[in-house]
Amino acid sequence: MKVNVKIKRFNPEADKRPYWAEYSLEVRETDRVLDVINQIKWEMDGSLSYRRSCAHGICGSDAMLINGVNRLACKILVRDLGEVINIEPIRGLPVLKDLIVDMEPFFDSYKAVLPFFINEDPEPPTERYQSAEDREIFDASTKCILCACCTTSCPVFWTNGRYIGPAAIVNAHRFIFDSRDQGADERLQILNQSNGLWRCRTAYNCTEACPRDIPITKAIEEVKRELLWRRA
Ligand code: SF4
Ligand code: F3S
Ligand code: FES
């Protein structure tokens, strides 16, 4: 089928402002958007810049705003979009070139919530056991691939780039509710700061955007409740 693809492009070394570049090409309807972009780059315009790696929805590097919705380019088929495909960089992070944004502010928020296991007890002779029920409590949060689809679809983040964002809260949730971890108080204190989780206005954009189907808004609400419960 023939598709018309518009890509918002920007080269800070050559362009004063972003502009839409248009490409018309023949693709298969079972192609993914990543295949289409690859075809444009490899056969039509080698200067097009974007991130990708695994091509299978695992690495999280090809998040883009596709027809107005944040998605991974490797997880969306052309036939689900139709003949007109508009592609922009994800919003709220500085554009470095074309579809590549500066992910550092996003990863700074991720790092701020101490996204690693904390336990000061002496190491046990065997594994630190956990029941299946306790593991289930944070199971969904372990599935995050740090693609930033959630944070960059959040209207609060668009207007306040210092909001810690849903991805960081999901990754805090993963450890706060881990029965073996001892760092919950510290993480909750970090999330309780002025640009922390209370900025969330329950917009749900994050949950709708997540390619891993993580119930992000629910996780945020659980962390809010935990914070209130511990302060009571
Ligand atoms: Fe991506 Fe979902 Fe993780 Fe957000 S929570 S970074 S949308 S995988
Ligand atoms: Fe934003 Fe998600 Fe909250 S979109 S406002 S973090 S529910
Ligand atoms: Fe890795 Fe799409 S290229 S998630």
PDB file of C-alpha atoms and ligand atoms in Angstrom:
ATOM      1  CA  MET A   1       0.000   0.000   0.000  1.00  0.00           C
ATOM      2  CA  LYS A   2       1.032   3.607  -0.500  1.00  0.00           C
ATOM      3  CA  VAL A   3       1.539   5.761   2.587  1.00  0.00           C
ATOM      4  CA  ASN A   4       2.166   9.452   3.094  1.00  0.00           C
ATOM      5  CA  VAL A   5       4.507   9.958   6.002  1.00  0.00           C
ATOM      6  CA  LYS A   6       5.125  13.329   7.585  1.00  0.00           C
ATOM      7  CA  ILE A   7       8.043  13.555   9.994  1.00  0.00           C
ATOM      8  CA  LYS A   8       8.789  16.579  12.142  1.00  0.00           C
ATOM      9  CA  ARG A   9      12.447  17.300  11.565  1.00  0.00           C
ATOM     10  CA  PHE A  10      14.958  19.598  13.171  1.00  0.00           C
ATOM     11  CA  ASN A  11      18.694  19.889  12.830  1.00  0.00           C
ATOM     12  CA  PRO A  12      19.937  22.495  15.337  1.00  0.00           C
ATOM     13  CA  GLU A  13      23.048  23.049  13.215  1.00  0.00           C
ATOM     14  CA  ALA A  14      21.066  23.977  10.103  1.00  0.00           C
ATOM     15  CA  ASP A  15      17.433  24.818  10.948  1.00  0.00           C
ATOM     16  CA  LYS A  16      16.002  27.828  12.763  1.00  0.00           C
ATOM     17  CA  ARG A  17      12.881  25.893  13.712  1.00  0.00           C
ATOM     18  CA  PRO A  18      11.343  22.415  13.237  1.00  0.00           C
ATOM     19  CA  TYR A  19       9.562  21.668   9.947  1.00  0.00           C
ATOM     20  CA  TRP A  20       7.503  18.821   8.483  1.00  0.00           C
ATOM     21  CA  ALA A  21       9.210  16.674   5.845  1.00  0.00           C
ATOM     22  CA  GLU A  22       6.934  14.563   3.636  1.00  0.00           C
ATOM     23  CA  TYR A  23       7.658  11.170   2.157  1.00  0.00           C
ATOM     24  CA  SER A  24       5.481   9.052  -0.093  1.00  0.00           C
ATOM     25  CA  LEU A  25       6.359   5.368  -0.356  1.00  0.00           C
ATOM     26  CA  GLU A  26       5.120   1.833  -0.973  1.00  0.00           C
ATOM     27  CA  VAL A  27       5.041  -0.410   2.114  1.00  0.00           C
ATOM     28  CA  ARG A  28       3.357  -3.621   3.237  1.00  0.00           C
ATOM     29  CA  GLU A  29       0.398  -3.173   5.537  1.00  0.00           C
ATOM     30  CA  THR A  30       2.051  -5.587   7.956  1.00  0.00           C
ATOM     31  CA  ASP A  31       5.137  -3.361   8.170  1.00  0.00           C
ATOM     32  CA  ARG A  32       5.699  -1.635  11.460  1.00  0.00           C
ATOM     33  CA  VAL A  33       6.272   2.112  11.622  1.00  0.00           C
ATOM     34  CA  LEU A  34       9.919   1.367  12.412  1.00  0.00           C
ATOM     35  CA  ASP A  35      10.183  -0.524   9.094  1.00  0.00           C
ATOM     36  CA  VAL A  36       8.732   2.506   7.313  1.00  0.00           C
ATOM     37  CA  ILE A  37      11.182   4.889   8.961  1.00  0.00           C
ATOM     38  CA  ASN A  38      14.049   2.531   8.179  1.00  0.00           C
ATOM     39  CA  GLN A  39      12.924   2.438   4.540  1.00  0.00           C
ATOM     40  CA  ILE A  40      12.911   6.235   4.410  1.00  0.00           C
ATOM     41  CA  LYS A  41      16.364   6.446   5.954  1.00  0.00           C
ATOM     42  CA  TRP A  42      17.949   3.648   3.941  1.00  0.00           C
ATOM     43  CA  GLU A  43      16.360   4.398   0.569  1.00  0.00           C
ATOM     44  CA  MET A  44      15.231   8.040   0.516  1.00  0.00           C
ATOM     45  CA  ASP A  45      16.968  10.267   3.057  1.00  0.00           C
ATOM     46  CA  GLY A  46      19.988   9.087   5.016  1.00  0.00           C
ATOM     47  CA  SER A  47      20.062  12.236   7.131  1.00  0.00           C
ATOM     48  CA  LEU A  48      16.943  11.256   9.116  1.00  0.00           C
ATOM     49  CA  SER A  49      17.856  10.638  12.780  1.00  0.00           C
ATOM     50  CA  TYR A  50      16.048   8.455  15.305  1.00  0.00           C
ATOM     51  CA  ARG A  51      16.842   5.890  17.984  1.00  0.00           C
ATOM     52  CA  ARG A  52      16.115   2.180  17.694  1.00  0.00           C
ATOM     53  CA  SER A  53      17.789  -1.016  18.725  1.00  0.00           C
ATOM     54  CA  CYS A  54      15.918  -4.253  19.447  1.00  0.00           C
ATOM     55  CA  ALA A  55      12.975  -3.738  17.028  1.00  0.00           C
ATOM     56  CA  HIS A  56      10.900  -5.995  19.288  1.00  0.00           C
ATOM     57  CA  GLY A  57       9.451  -3.770  22.009  1.00  0.00           C
ATOM     58  CA  ILE A  58      12.111  -4.588  24.572  1.00  0.00           C
ATOM     59  CA  CYS A  59      14.773  -1.865  24.618  1.00  0.00           C
ATOM     60  CA  GLY A  60      12.378   1.090  24.796  1.00  0.00           C
ATOM     61  CA  SER A  61      14.493   3.321  22.553  1.00  0.00           C
ATOM     62  CA  ASP A  62      12.037   4.165  19.733  1.00  0.00           C
ATOM     63  CA  ALA A  63       9.252   6.001  21.555  1.00  0.00           C
ATOM     64  CA  MET A  64       7.681   8.569  19.226  1.00  0.00           C
ATOM     65  CA  LEU A  65       4.497  10.572  18.911  1.00  0.00           C
ATOM     66  CA  ILE A  66       2.732   8.726  16.093  1.00  0.00           C
ATOM     67  CA  ASN A  67      -0.560  10.142  14.824  1.00  0.00           C
ATOM     68  CA  GLY A  68      -0.899  12.031  18.091  1.00  0.00           C
ATOM     69  CA  VAL A  69      -0.251   9.086  20.423  1.00  0.00           C
ATOM     70  CA  ASN A  70       2.986   8.067  22.145  1.00  0.00           C
ATOM     71  CA  ARG A  71       3.997   4.613  20.934  1.00  0.00           C
ATOM     72  CA  LEU A  72       6.991   2.448  20.183  1.00  0.00           C
ATOM     73  CA  ALA A  73       7.587   2.594  16.422  1.00  0.00           C
ATOM     74  CA  CYS A  74       8.444  -1.126  16.419  1.00  0.00           C
ATOM     75  CA  LYS A  75       5.110  -2.110  18.000  1.00  0.00           C
ATOM     76  CA  ILE A  76       2.632  -0.381  15.725  1.00  0.00           C
ATOM     77  CA  LEU A  77       1.580  -1.717  12.325  1.00  0.00           C
ATOM     78  CA  VAL A  78       0.923   0.442   9.295  1.00  0.00           C
ATOM     79  CA  ARG A  79      -2.484  -1.196   8.788  1.00  0.00           C
ATOM     80  CA  ASP A  80      -3.573   0.097  12.199  1.00  0.00           C
ATOM     81  CA  LEU A  81      -2.754   3.674  11.214  1.00  0.00           C
ATOM     82  CA  GLY A  82      -3.934   3.957   7.589  1.00  0.00           C
ATOM     83  CA  GLU A  83      -2.372   5.849   4.703  1.00  0.00           C
ATOM     84  CA  VAL A  84      -1.436   8.993   6.596  1.00  0.00           C
ATOM     85  CA  ILE A  85       1.242   8.720   9.248  1.00  0.00           C
ATOM     86  CA  ASN A  86       2.496  11.723  11.208  1.00  0.00           C
ATOM     87  CA  ILE A  87       5.558  11.239  13.378  1.00  0.00           C
ATOM     88  CA  GLU A  88       6.993  13.682  15.925  1.00  0.00           C
ATOM     89  CA  PRO A  89       9.494  13.430  18.755  1.00  0.00           C
ATOM     90  CA  ILE A  90       8.017  12.689  22.189  1.00  0.00           C
ATOM     91  CA  ARG A  91       7.065  15.887  24.005  1.00  0.00           C
ATOM     92  CA  GLY A  92       8.540  17.703  26.970  1.00  0.00           C
ATOM     93  CA  LEU A  93      12.201  16.759  26.445  1.00  0.00           C
ATOM     94  CA  PRO A  94      14.665  18.874  24.416  1.00  0.00           C
ATOM     95  CA  VAL A  95      14.970  17.782  20.786  1.00  0.00           C
ATOM     96  CA  LEU A  96      18.567  17.011  19.849  1.00  0.00           C
ATOM     97  CA  LYS A  97      17.907  16.127  16.207  1.00  0.00           C
ATOM     98  CA  ASP A  98      14.768  15.021  14.342  1.00  0.00           C
ATOM     99  CA  LEU A  99      13.166  12.273  16.499  1.00  0.00           C
ATOM    100  CA  ILE A 100      15.998  12.093  19.022  1.00  0.00           C
ATOM    101  CA  VAL A 101      15.363  13.825  22.331  1.00  0.00           C
ATOM    102  CA  ASP A 102      17.643  14.402  25.293  1.00  0.00           C
ATOM    103  CA  MET A 103      16.693  11.636  27.732  1.00  0.00           C
ATOM    104  CA  GLU A 104      18.945  12.882  30.541  1.00  0.00           C
ATOM    105  CA  PRO A 105      16.210  14.770  32.480  1.00  0.00           C
ATOM    106  CA  PHE A 106      14.049  11.616  32.286  1.00  0.00           C
ATOM    107  CA  PHE A 107      16.847   9.386  33.610  1.00  0.00           C
ATOM    108  CA  ASP A 108      17.741  11.937  36.306  1.00  0.00           C
ATOM    109  CA  SER A 109      14.207  11.502  37.715  1.00  0.00           C
ATOM    110  CA  TYR A 110      14.526   7.720  37.448  1.00  0.00           C
ATOM    111  CA  LYS A 111      17.827   7.744  39.332  1.00  0.00           C
ATOM    112  CA  ALA A 112      16.432  10.083  41.988  1.00  0.00           C
ATOM    113  CA  VAL A 113      14.020   7.440  43.340  1.00  0.00           C
ATOM    114  CA  LEU A 114      16.838   4.958  44.138  1.00  0.00           C
ATOM    115  CA  PRO A 115      15.688   2.277  41.659  1.00  0.00           C
ATOM    116  CA  PHE A 116      17.685  -0.565  43.194  1.00  0.00           C
ATOM    117  CA  PHE A 117      17.321  -3.071  46.001  1.00  0.00           C
ATOM    118  CA  ILE A 118      18.173  -1.720  49.478  1.00  0.00           C
ATOM    119  CA  ASN A 119      18.613  -4.079  52.424  1.00  0.00           C
ATOM    120  CA  GLU A 120      21.190  -3.530  55.174  1.00  0.00           C
ATOM    121  CA  ASP A 121      20.675  -6.917  56.881  1.00  0.00           C
ATOM    122  CA  PRO A 122      23.537  -9.426  56.765  1.00  0.00           C
ATOM    123  CA  GLU A 123      23.390 -11.506  53.617  1.00  0.00           C
ATOM    124  CA  PRO A 124      21.374 -14.695  54.179  1.00  0.00           C
ATOM    125  CA  PRO A 125      23.012 -18.032  53.378  1.00  0.00           C
ATOM    126  CA  THR A 126      20.459 -18.628  50.603  1.00  0.00           C
ATOM    127  CA  GLU A 127      18.150 -16.393  48.530  1.00  0.00           C
ATOM    128  CA  ARG A 128      15.999 -13.748  50.170  1.00  0.00           C
ATOM    129  CA  TYR A 129      12.698 -15.604  49.981  1.00  0.00           C
ATOM    130  CA  GLN A 130       9.448 -13.955  48.986  1.00  0.00           C
ATOM    131  CA  SER A 131       5.992 -15.448  48.646  1.00  0.00           C
ATOM    132  CA  ALA A 132       4.240 -15.482  45.277  1.00  0.00           C
ATOM    133  CA  GLU A 133       1.546 -13.231  46.802  1.00  0.00           C
ATOM    134  CA  ASP A 134       4.126 -10.647  47.910  1.00  0.00           C
ATOM    135  CA  ARG A 135       5.811 -10.749  44.496  1.00  0.00           C
ATOM    136  CA  GLU A 136       2.468 -10.206  42.775  1.00  0.00           C
ATOM    137  CA  ILE A 137       1.995  -6.823  44.526  1.00  0.00           C
ATOM    138  CA  PHE A 138       4.676  -5.139  42.385  1.00  0.00           C
ATOM    139  CA  ASP A 139       4.772  -7.539  39.431  1.00  0.00           C
ATOM    140  CA  ALA A 140       3.434  -5.054  36.862  1.00  0.00           C
ATOM    141  CA  SER A 141       5.974  -2.404  37.873  1.00  0.00           C
ATOM    142  CA  THR A 142       8.869  -4.754  37.051  1.00  0.00           C
ATOM    143  CA  LYS A 143       7.867  -4.672  33.375  1.00  0.00           C
ATOM    144  CA  CYS A 144       8.977  -1.075  32.741  1.00  0.00           C
ATOM    145  CA  ILE A 145      11.443  -0.660  29.854  1.00  0.00           C
ATOM    146  CA  LEU A 146      12.095   3.057  30.490  1.00  0.00           C
ATOM    147  CA  CYS A 147      10.763   4.122  27.111  1.00  0.00           C
ATOM    148  CA  ALA A 148       9.378   7.455  28.447  1.00  0.00           C
ATOM    149  CA  CYS A 149       6.038   7.076  26.610  1.00  0.00           C
ATOM    150  CA  CYS A 150       4.267   7.720  29.912  1.00  0.00           C
ATOM    151  CA  THR A 151       6.133  10.722  31.263  1.00  0.00           C
ATOM    152  CA  THR A 152       6.182  12.499  27.899  1.00  0.00           C
ATOM    153  CA  SER A 153       2.423  12.051  27.450  1.00  0.00           C
ATOM    154  CA  CYS A 154       1.658  13.595  30.851  1.00  0.00           C
ATOM    155  CA  PRO A 155       0.173  17.115  30.669  1.00  0.00           C
ATOM    156  CA  VAL A 156       1.691  17.970  34.039  1.00  0.00           C
ATOM    157  CA  PHE A 157       5.161  17.137  32.688  1.00  0.00           C
ATOM    158  CA  TRP A 158       4.568  19.233  29.566  1.00  0.00           C
ATOM    159  CA  THR A 159       4.041  22.326  31.700  1.00  0.00           C
ATOM    160  CA  ASN A 160       6.539  21.482  34.446  1.00  0.00           C
ATOM    161  CA  GLY A 161       9.584  19.590  33.221  1.00  0.00           C
ATOM    162  CA  ARG A 162      10.748  19.177  36.812  1.00  0.00           C
ATOM    163  CA  TYR A 163       7.772  16.948  37.726  1.00  0.00           C
ATOM    164  CA  ILE A 164       9.365  13.620  38.606  1.00  0.00           C
ATOM    165  CA  GLY A 165       6.926  11.863  36.272  1.00  0.00           C
ATOM    166  CA  PRO A 166       5.058   8.549  36.125  1.00  0.00           C
ATOM    167  CA  ALA A 167       8.011   6.416  34.985  1.00  0.00           C
ATOM    168  CA  ALA A 168      10.043   7.335  38.058  1.00  0.00           C
ATOM    169  CA  ILE A 169       7.059   6.670  40.328  1.00  0.00           C
ATOM    170  CA  VAL A 170       6.458   3.256  38.736  1.00  0.00           C
ATOM    171  CA  ASN A 171      10.078   2.332  39.362  1.00  0.00           C
ATOM    172  CA  ALA A 172       9.838   3.559  42.944  1.00  0.00           C
ATOM    173  CA  HIS A 173       6.653   1.459  43.311  1.00  0.00           C
ATOM    174  CA  ARG A 174       8.604  -1.612  42.185  1.00  0.00           C
ATOM    175  CA  PHE A 175      10.858  -1.363  45.268  1.00  0.00           C
ATOM    176  CA  ILE A 176       8.568   0.340  47.812  1.00  0.00           C
ATOM    177  CA  PHE A 177       6.235  -2.677  47.716  1.00  0.00           C
ATOM    178  CA  ASP A 178       8.998  -5.294  47.624  1.00  0.00           C
ATOM    179  CA  SER A 179       8.722  -7.093  50.994  1.00  0.00           C
ATOM    180  CA  ARG A 180      12.517  -7.644  51.061  1.00  0.00           C
ATOM    181  CA  ASP A 181      13.476  -3.998  50.529  1.00  0.00           C
ATOM    182  CA  GLN A 182      14.191  -1.466  53.297  1.00  0.00           C
ATOM    183  CA  GLY A 183      14.434   1.787  51.329  1.00  0.00           C
ATOM    184  CA  ALA A 184      10.728   2.683  51.119  1.00  0.00           C
ATOM    185  CA  ASP A 185      10.849   5.540  53.654  1.00  0.00           C
ATOM    186  CA  GLU A 186      13.688   7.231  51.807  1.00  0.00           C
ATOM    187  CA  ARG A 187      11.982   6.857  48.434  1.00  0.00           C
ATOM    188  CA  LEU A 188       8.659   8.130  49.784  1.00  0.00           C
ATOM    189  CA  GLN A 189      10.422  11.159  51.231  1.00  0.00           C
ATOM    190  CA  ILE A 190      11.892  11.906  47.788  1.00  0.00           C
ATOM    191  CA  LEU A 191       8.484  11.478  46.113  1.00  0.00           C
ATOM    192  CA  ASN A 192       6.868  13.728  48.723  1.00  0.00           C
ATOM    193  CA  GLN A 193       8.879  16.755  47.556  1.00  0.00           C
ATOM    194  CA  SER A 194       7.330  19.675  45.683  1.00  0.00           C
ATOM    195  CA  ASN A 195       7.805  18.212  42.172  1.00  0.00           C
ATOM    196  CA  GLY A 196       7.024  14.687  43.335  1.00  0.00           C
ATOM    197  CA  LEU A 197       3.969  12.470  43.092  1.00  0.00           C
ATOM    198  CA  TRP A 198       1.442  15.014  44.406  1.00  0.00           C
ATOM    199  CA  ARG A 199       1.796  16.863  41.070  1.00  0.00           C
ATOM    200  CA  CYS A 200      -0.079  13.968  39.444  1.00  0.00           C
ATOM    201  CA  ARG A 201      -3.606  15.043  38.494  1.00  0.00           C
ATOM    202  CA  THR A 202      -4.799  11.545  37.551  1.00  0.00           C
ATOM    203  CA  ALA A 203      -4.903  12.406  33.844  1.00  0.00           C
ATOM    204  CA  TYR A 204      -4.440   8.730  32.839  1.00  0.00           C
ATOM    205  CA  ASN A 205      -2.491   9.626  29.665  1.00  0.00           C
ATOM    206  CA  CYS A 206       0.437   7.683  31.099  1.00  0.00           C
ATOM    207  CA  THR A 207      -1.567   4.487  31.555  1.00  0.00           C
ATOM    208  CA  GLU A 208      -2.980   4.729  28.031  1.00  0.00           C
ATOM    209  CA  ALA A 209       0.470   5.308  26.520  1.00  0.00           C
ATOM    210  CA  CYS A 210       2.368   2.497  28.231  1.00  0.00           C
ATOM    211  CA  PRO A 211       3.446  -0.164  25.682  1.00  0.00           C
ATOM    212  CA  ARG A 212       3.879  -2.658  28.531  1.00  0.00           C
ATOM    213  CA  ASP A 213       0.299  -2.214  29.758  1.00  0.00           C
ATOM    214  CA  ILE A 214       1.449  -1.233  33.234  1.00  0.00           C
ATOM    215  CA  PRO A 215      -1.457   0.218  35.246  1.00  0.00           C
ATOM    216  CA  ILE A 216       0.590   3.329  35.974  1.00  0.00           C
ATOM    217  CA  THR A 217      -2.114   5.567  37.447  1.00  0.00           C
ATOM    218  CA  LYS A 218      -3.106   2.761  39.828  1.00  0.00           C
ATOM    219  CA  ALA A 219       0.542   2.381  40.880  1.00  0.00           C
ATOM    220  CA  ILE A 220       0.778   6.137  41.527  1.00  0.00           C
ATOM    221  CA  GLU A 221      -2.377   6.001  43.653  1.00  0.00           C
ATOM    222  CA  GLU A 222      -0.942   3.073  45.641  1.00  0.00           C
ATOM    223  CA  VAL A 223       2.238   5.023  46.360  1.00  0.00           C
ATOM    224  CA  LYS A 224       0.182   8.077  47.407  1.00  0.00           C
ATOM    225  CA  ARG A 225      -1.854   5.920  49.795  1.00  0.00           C
ATOM    226  CA  GLU A 226       1.293   4.329  51.219  1.00  0.00           C
ATOM    227  CA  LEU A 227       2.773   7.754  51.871  1.00  0.00           C
ATOM    228  CA  LEU A 228      -0.370   8.950  53.672  1.00  0.00           C
ATOM    229  CA  TRP A 229      -0.601   5.700  55.645  1.00  0.00           C
ATOM    230  CA  ARG A 230       3.025   5.940  56.843  1.00  0.00           C
ATOM    231  CA  ARG A 231       2.622   9.592  57.850  1.00  0.00           C
ATOM    232  CA  ALA A 232      -0.589   8.922  59.814  1.00  0.00           C
TER     233      ALA A 232
HETATM  234 FE1  SF4 B   1       7.517   3.080  29.228  1.00  0.00          FE
HETATM  235 FE2  SF4 B   1       5.465   2.041  30.650  1.00  0.00          FE
HETATM  236 FE3  SF4 B   1       7.917   2.251  31.741  1.00  0.00          FE
HETATM  237 FE4  SF4 B   1       6.476   4.421  31.307  1.00  0.00          FE
HETATM  238  S1  SF4 B   1       5.973   2.759  32.723  1.00  0.00           S
HETATM  239  S2  SF4 B   1       8.649   4.188  30.861  1.00  0.00           S
HETATM  240  S3  SF4 B   1       5.426   3.910  29.400  1.00  0.00           S
HETATM  241  S4  SF4 B   1       7.331   0.973  29.979  1.00  0.00           S
HETATM  242 FE1  F3S B   2       0.268  12.527  34.455  1.00  0.00          FE
HETATM  243 FE2  F3S B   2      -0.368   9.989  34.552  1.00  0.00          FE
HETATM  244 FE3  F3S B   2      -0.783  11.522  36.636  1.00  0.00          FE
HETATM  245  S1  F3S B   2      -0.639  11.332  32.835  1.00  0.00           S
HETATM  246  S2  F3S B   2      -1.211  13.481  35.738  1.00  0.00           S
HETATM  247  S3  F3S B   2       1.185  11.018  35.792  1.00  0.00           S
HETATM  248  S4  F3S B   2      -2.082   9.854  35.937  1.00  0.00           S
HETATM  249 FE1  FES B   3      13.550  -1.546  20.968  1.00  0.00          FE
HETATM  250 FE2  FES B   3      11.396  -0.541  19.697  1.00  0.00          FE
HETATM  251  S1  FES B   3      13.449  -0.698  18.971  1.00  0.00           S
HETATM  252  S2  FES B   3      11.568  -1.146  21.769  1.00  0.00           S
END
